[in-house]
Amino acid sequence: MTAIRLGLDLDGCLFDFNTAFVRLAQTRTDKLIPQPSDTWPTTWDYLVDDGHLDRRDYQQLWKEICRGDHPGFWSLLPRYPCSKSLIEIVGNQCQEVYFITSRCGPTRRQDSTRAVTRLIQDTVEDRDFIARPTVIPVDSHHEKIPIINALRLTHYVDDRDDTLTELASYQGKVNIGLWSMPWNQSGQCVKYPSVTRLTSPEAFEQWLK
């Protein structure tokens, strides 16, 4: 049986970045913004696309996060309800796992590792698995591609369509999973045979087999 070497994105798969970002936007701008749900947002730059923020305010929020003006932002993101189920499946089926995330800020690696470690501790009893979460933060989603290839991953899961479209176009040997979210329903990556849309932990578990 081939060992499973999994790469897993954080935001949009395990952690609910959108809810935290909307809360921050409301606090900093006093704007009334809908709470993310199972049907919204439907685009990547939804706060601008849907008219809730102008581009200047949107960019200012990102500058603050990247400067580290909001301590704990990355370490305290809420989890999705399915996160523990996904980690449990990973613990049972994968021989290696790498958490690859596009995040910014001076403490992004420490904060991301702290959040992943807590999630694992809440889910998996395997002490070795808990002790060695490998979190790889990058500056841009484009930087994920050479890392995925260099690690010779057998499987990779992400919620961002253009990342997976770029990865699939290389025609490598990695099995690619698009974690289904409202903002990737019209994604182009699923036209590639190597890409599977994953809609539930059960679908994720079956895909790994």
Coordinates of N, CA, C and O in Angstrom, one line a residue, residues 99-190:
F99 N 0.9 21.0 6.8 CA -0.1 22.1 6.7 C 0.5 23.3 6.0 O 1.4 23.9 6.6
I100 N 0.0 23.5 4.8 CA 0.6 24.6 4.0 C -0.4 25.7 3.8 O -1.5 25.5 3.3
T101 N 0.0 26.9 4.3 CA -1.0 28.0 4.4 C -0.4 29.3 3.9 O 0.8 29.6 4.2
S102 N -1.2 30.1 3.2 CA -0.8 31.4 2.8 C -1.3 32.4 3.8 O -2.5 32.7 3.9
R103 N -0.3 32.9 4.7 CA -0.6 33.8 5.7 C 0.5 34.8 5.8 O 1.6 34.6 5.4
C104 N 0.2 35.9 6.5 CA 1.3 37.0 6.6 C 1.4 37.3 8.1 O 0.6 36.9 8.9
G105 N 2.4 38.1 8.4 CA 2.6 38.6 9.8 C 3.8 38.1 10.4 O 4.3 37.0 10.1
P106 N 4.4 38.8 11.4 CA 5.7 38.4 12.0 C 5.6 37.1 12.8 O 6.6 36.5 13.0
T107 N 4.4 36.7 13.3 CA 4.3 35.5 14.1 C 3.4 34.5 13.4 O 2.9 33.6 14.1
R108 N 3.3 34.5 12.1 CA 2.4 33.6 11.4 C 2.8 32.2 11.7 O 1.8 31.3 11.8
R109 N 4.0 31.8 11.7 CA 4.4 30.4 11.8 C 4.0 29.9 13.3 O 3.4 28.9 13.4
Q110 N 4.4 30.7 14.3 CA 4.1 30.3 15.6 C 2.6 30.3 15.9 O 2.1 29.3 16.5
D111 N 1.9 31.3 15.4 CA 0.4 31.3 15.6 C -0.3 30.2 14.9 O -1.2 29.5 15.5
S112 N 0.2 29.9 13.7 CA -0.4 28.8 12.9 C -0.1 27.5 13.6 O -1.0 26.6 13.7
T113 N 1.1 27.3 14.0 CA 1.5 26.0 14.6 C 0.7 25.8 15.9 O 0.2 24.7 16.3
R114 N 0.5 26.9 16.7 CA -0.2 26.8 17.9 C -1.7 26.4 17.7 O -2.2 25.5 18.4
A115 N -2.3 27.0 16.7 CA -3.7 26.6 16.4 C -3.8 25.2 15.9 O -4.8 24.5 16.3
V116 N -2.9 24.7 15.0 CA -3.0 23.4 14.5 C -2.7 22.4 15.7 O -3.4 21.4 15.8
T117 N -1.8 22.7 16.5 CA -1.4 21.8 17.7 C -2.7 21.7 18.6 O -3.0 20.5 19.0
R118 N -3.3 22.7 18.9 CA -4.5 22.7 19.7 C -5.6 21.8 19.1 O -6.3 21.0 19.8
L119 N -5.8 22.0 17.8 CA -6.8 21.2 17.1 C -6.4 19.7 17.1 O -7.3 18.8 17.4
I120 N -5.2 19.4 16.9 CA -4.8 18.0 17.0 C -4.9 17.4 18.4 O -5.4 16.3 18.6
Q121 N -4.5 18.2 19.4 CA -4.6 17.7 20.8 C -6.1 17.5 21.1 O -6.4 16.6 21.9
D122 N -7.0 18.2 20.6 CA -8.4 18.0 20.9 C -9.0 16.8 20.1 O -10.2 16.5 20.4
T123 N -8.3 16.3 19.2 CA -8.8 15.3 18.3 C -8.2 13.9 18.4 O -8.8 12.9 18.4
V124 N -6.8 13.9 18.3 CA -6.1 12.7 18.1 C -5.3 12.3 19.4 O -4.7 13.1 20.0
E125 N -5.3 11.0 19.7 CA -4.6 10.5 20.9 C -3.1 10.1 20.6 O -2.4 9.9 21.5
D126 N -2.8 10.1 19.3 CA -1.4 9.7 19.0 C -0.4 10.8 19.4 O -0.4 11.9 18.8
R127 N 0.4 10.5 20.4 CA 1.3 11.6 20.9 C 2.3 12.0 19.9 O 2.7 13.1 19.8
D128 N 2.8 11.0 19.0 CA 3.8 11.4 18.0 C 3.2 12.4 17.0 O 3.8 13.3 16.6
F129 N 2.0 12.1 16.6 CA 1.3 13.0 15.7 C 1.1 14.4 16.3 O 1.3 15.4 15.6
I130 N 0.8 14.5 17.5 CA 0.6 15.8 18.2 C 1.9 16.5 18.3 O 2.0 17.7 18.1
A131 N 3.0 15.8 18.5 CA 4.3 16.5 18.8 C 4.9 17.1 17.5 O 5.8 18.0 17.7
R132 N 4.5 16.7 16.3 CA 5.2 17.1 15.1 C 4.3 17.7 14.0 O 4.4 17.2 12.9
P133 N 3.5 18.6 14.4 CA 2.7 19.2 13.2 C 3.7 20.1 12.4 O 4.3 21.0 13.0
T134 N 3.8 19.8 11.1 CA 4.6 20.6 10.3 C 3.8 21.7 9.6 O 3.0 21.3 8.7
V135 N 3.9 22.9 9.9 CA 3.2 24.0 9.3 C 4.1 24.9 8.5 O 5.2 25.3 8.9
I136 N 3.7 25.1 7.2 CA 4.6 25.8 6.3 C 3.8 27.0 5.8 O 2.9 26.9 4.9
P137 N 4.1 28.2 6.3 CA 3.4 29.4 5.8 C 4.2 30.0 4.6 O 5.4 29.9 4.5
V138 N 3.4 30.5 3.7 CA 3.9 31.1 2.5 C 3.3 32.5 2.3 O 2.3 32.8 2.9
D139 N 4.0 33.3 1.5 CA 3.5 34.7 1.2 C 2.4 34.7 0.2 O 1.6 35.7 0.2
S140 N 2.4 33.8 -0.7 CA 1.4 33.8 -1.8 C 1.0 32.4 -2.1 O 1.8 31.4 -1.9
H141 N -0.3 32.2 -2.6 CA -0.7 30.9 -2.9 C 0.1 30.2 -4.0 O 0.2 29.0 -4.2
H142 N 0.7 31.1 -4.9 CA 1.6 30.6 -5.9 C 2.8 29.8 -5.4 O 3.3 28.9 -6.0
E143 N 3.2 30.2 -4.2 CA 4.4 29.6 -3.6 C 4.1 28.2 -3.1 O 5.0 27.4 -2.8
K144 N 2.9 27.8 -3.0 CA 2.5 26.4 -2.6 C 2.9 25.4 -3.6 O 3.3 24.3 -3.2
I145 N 2.9 25.7 -4.8 CA 3.1 24.7 -5.9 C 4.5 24.1 -5.8 O 4.6 22.8 -5.8
P146 N 5.6 24.8 -5.8 CA 6.9 24.2 -5.8 C 7.1 23.4 -4.5 O 7.8 22.4 -4.5
I147 N 6.5 23.8 -3.4 CA 6.6 23.1 -2.1 C 5.9 21.8 -2.2 O 6.4 20.7 -1.8
I148 N 4.7 21.8 -2.8 CA 3.9 20.5 -2.9 C 4.7 19.5 -3.8 O 4.8 18.3 -3.5
N149 N 5.3 20.0 -4.9 CA 6.1 19.2 -5.7 C 7.4 18.7 -5.1 O 7.8 17.5 -5.2
A150 N 8.1 19.6 -4.3 CA 9.3 19.2 -3.7 C 9.1 18.2 -2.6 O 9.9 17.3 -2.4
L151 N 8.0 18.2 -1.9 CA 7.7 17.3 -0.9 C 7.2 15.9 -1.4 O 7.0 15.0 -0.7
R152 N 6.9 15.9 -2.7 CA 6.4 14.7 -3.4 C 5.1 14.2 -2.7 O 5.0 13.0 -2.4
L153 N 4.2 15.1 -2.5 CA 3.0 14.8 -1.8 C 2.2 13.9 -2.8 O 2.1 14.0 -4.0
T154 N 1.4 12.9 -2.1 CA 0.5 12.1 -2.9 C -0.8 12.7 -3.0 O -1.6 12.4 -4.0
H155 N -1.2 13.5 -2.0 CA -2.5 14.2 -2.0 C -2.4 15.6 -1.5 O -1.5 15.9 -0.6
Y156 N -3.2 16.5 -2.0 CA -3.2 17.9 -1.5 C -4.6 18.4 -1.6 O -5.4 18.2 -2.5
V157 N -5.0 19.1 -0.5 CA -6.4 19.6 -0.4 C -6.3 21.2 -0.1 O -5.6 21.6 0.7
D158 N -7.2 21.9 -0.9 CA -7.2 23.3 -0.7 C -8.6 23.8 -1.1 O -9.3 23.1 -1.8
D159 N -9.0 25.0 -0.7 CA -10.3 25.5 -1.1 C -10.2 26.6 -2.2 O -11.2 27.1 -2.7
R160 N -9.0 26.9 -2.6 CA -8.8 28.0 -3.6 C -8.6 27.4 -5.0 O -7.7 26.7 -5.3
D161 N -9.6 27.8 -5.9 CA -9.6 27.2 -7.2 C -8.4 27.5 -8.0 O -7.8 26.6 -8.7
D162 N -7.9 28.8 -8.0 CA -6.8 29.1 -8.9 C -5.5 28.4 -8.5 O -4.6 28.0 -9.3
T163 N -5.4 28.1 -7.1 CA -4.2 27.4 -6.7 C -4.2 26.0 -7.3 O -3.2 25.5 -7.8
L164 N -5.4 25.3 -7.2 CA -5.5 23.9 -7.7 C -5.5 23.9 -9.2 O -5.0 22.9 -9.7
T165 N -6.0 24.9 -9.9 CA -5.9 24.9 -11.3 C -4.4 25.0 -11.8 O -4.0 24.3 -12.7
E166 N -3.6 25.8 -11.1 CA -2.2 25.9 -11.4 C -1.5 24.6 -11.1 O -0.7 24.1 -11.9
L167 N -1.8 24.0 -9.9 CA -1.2 22.7 -9.6 C -1.5 21.6 -10.6 O -0.7 20.9 -11.0
A168 N -2.8 21.5 -10.9 CA -3.3 20.5 -11.9 C -2.7 20.6 -13.2 O -2.4 19.6 -13.9
S169 N -2.4 21.9 -13.6 CA -1.8 22.1 -15.0 C -0.4 21.6 -15.1 O 0.1 21.4 -16.3
Y170 N 0.3 21.3 -14.0 CA 1.6 20.7 -14.1 C 1.6 19.3 -14.4 O 2.6 18.7 -14.7
Q171 N 0.4 18.6 -14.3 CA 0.3 17.2 -14.7 C 1.2 16.3 -13.9 O 1.8 15.4 -14.4
G172 N 1.3 16.6 -12.6 CA 2.1 15.8 -11.8 C 1.4 14.6 -11.3 O 0.3 14.3 -11.8
K173 N 1.9 13.9 -10.3 CA 1.3 12.7 -9.8 C 0.4 12.9 -8.5 O -0.1 12.0 -8.0
V174 N 0.3 14.2 -8.1 CA -0.5 14.4 -6.8 C -2.0 14.3 -7.1 O -2.5 14.8 -8.1
N175 N -2.7 13.7 -6.2 CA -4.1 13.7 -6.2 C -4.6 15.0 -5.6 O -4.2 15.3 -4.4
I176 N -5.5 15.7 -6.2 CA -5.9 17.0 -5.8 C -7.3 17.1 -5.3 O -8.2 16.6 -6.0
G177 N -7.5 17.6 -4.1 CA -8.9 17.7 -3.6 C -9.3 19.1 -3.4 O -8.6 19.9 -2.8
L178 N -10.4 19.5 -4.0 CA -11.0 20.9 -3.8 C -12.0 20.8 -2.7 O -13.1 20.1 -2.8
W179 N -11.7 21.4 -1.6 CA -12.6 21.4 -0.4 C -13.8 22.3 -0.8 O -13.6 23.5 -1.0
S180 N -14.9 21.8 -1.0 CA -16.1 22.5 -1.5 C -16.6 23.6 -0.6 O -16.9 23.3 0.6
M181 N -16.6 24.8 -1.1 CA -17.1 26.0 -0.3 C -17.9 26.9 -1.3 O -17.8 26.7 -2.5
P182 N -18.7 27.8 -0.8 CA -19.6 28.6 -1.7 C -18.7 29.4 -2.7 O -19.2 29.6 -3.8
W183 N -17.5 29.8 -2.3 CA -16.7 30.7 -3.2 C -16.0 29.9 -4.3 O -15.3 30.5 -5.1
N184 N -16.1 28.6 -4.3 CA -15.4 27.9 -5.4 C -16.3 27.0 -6.2 O -15.9 26.1 -6.9
Q185 N -17.6 27.3 -6.2 CA -18.6 26.5 -6.9 C -18.5 26.6 -8.4 O -18.8 25.7 -9.1
S186 N -18.0 27.7 -8.9 CA -17.8 27.9 -10.3 C -16.3 27.7 -10.7 O -15.9 28.1 -11.8
G187 N -15.6 27.0 -9.9 CA -14.2 26.9 -10.1 C -13.9 26.0 -11.4 O -14.6 25.2 -11.8
Q188 N -12.7 26.3 -12.0 CA -12.3 25.7 -13.2 C -11.4 24.5 -13.0 O -11.2 23.7 -13.9
C189 N -10.9 24.3 -11.7 CA -9.9 23.2 -11.5 C -10.5 21.9 -11.7 O -9.8 20.9 -12.0
V190 N -11.8 21.7 -11.4 CA -12.4 20.4 -11.5 C -12.5 19.8 -12.9 O -12.9 18.7 -13.1

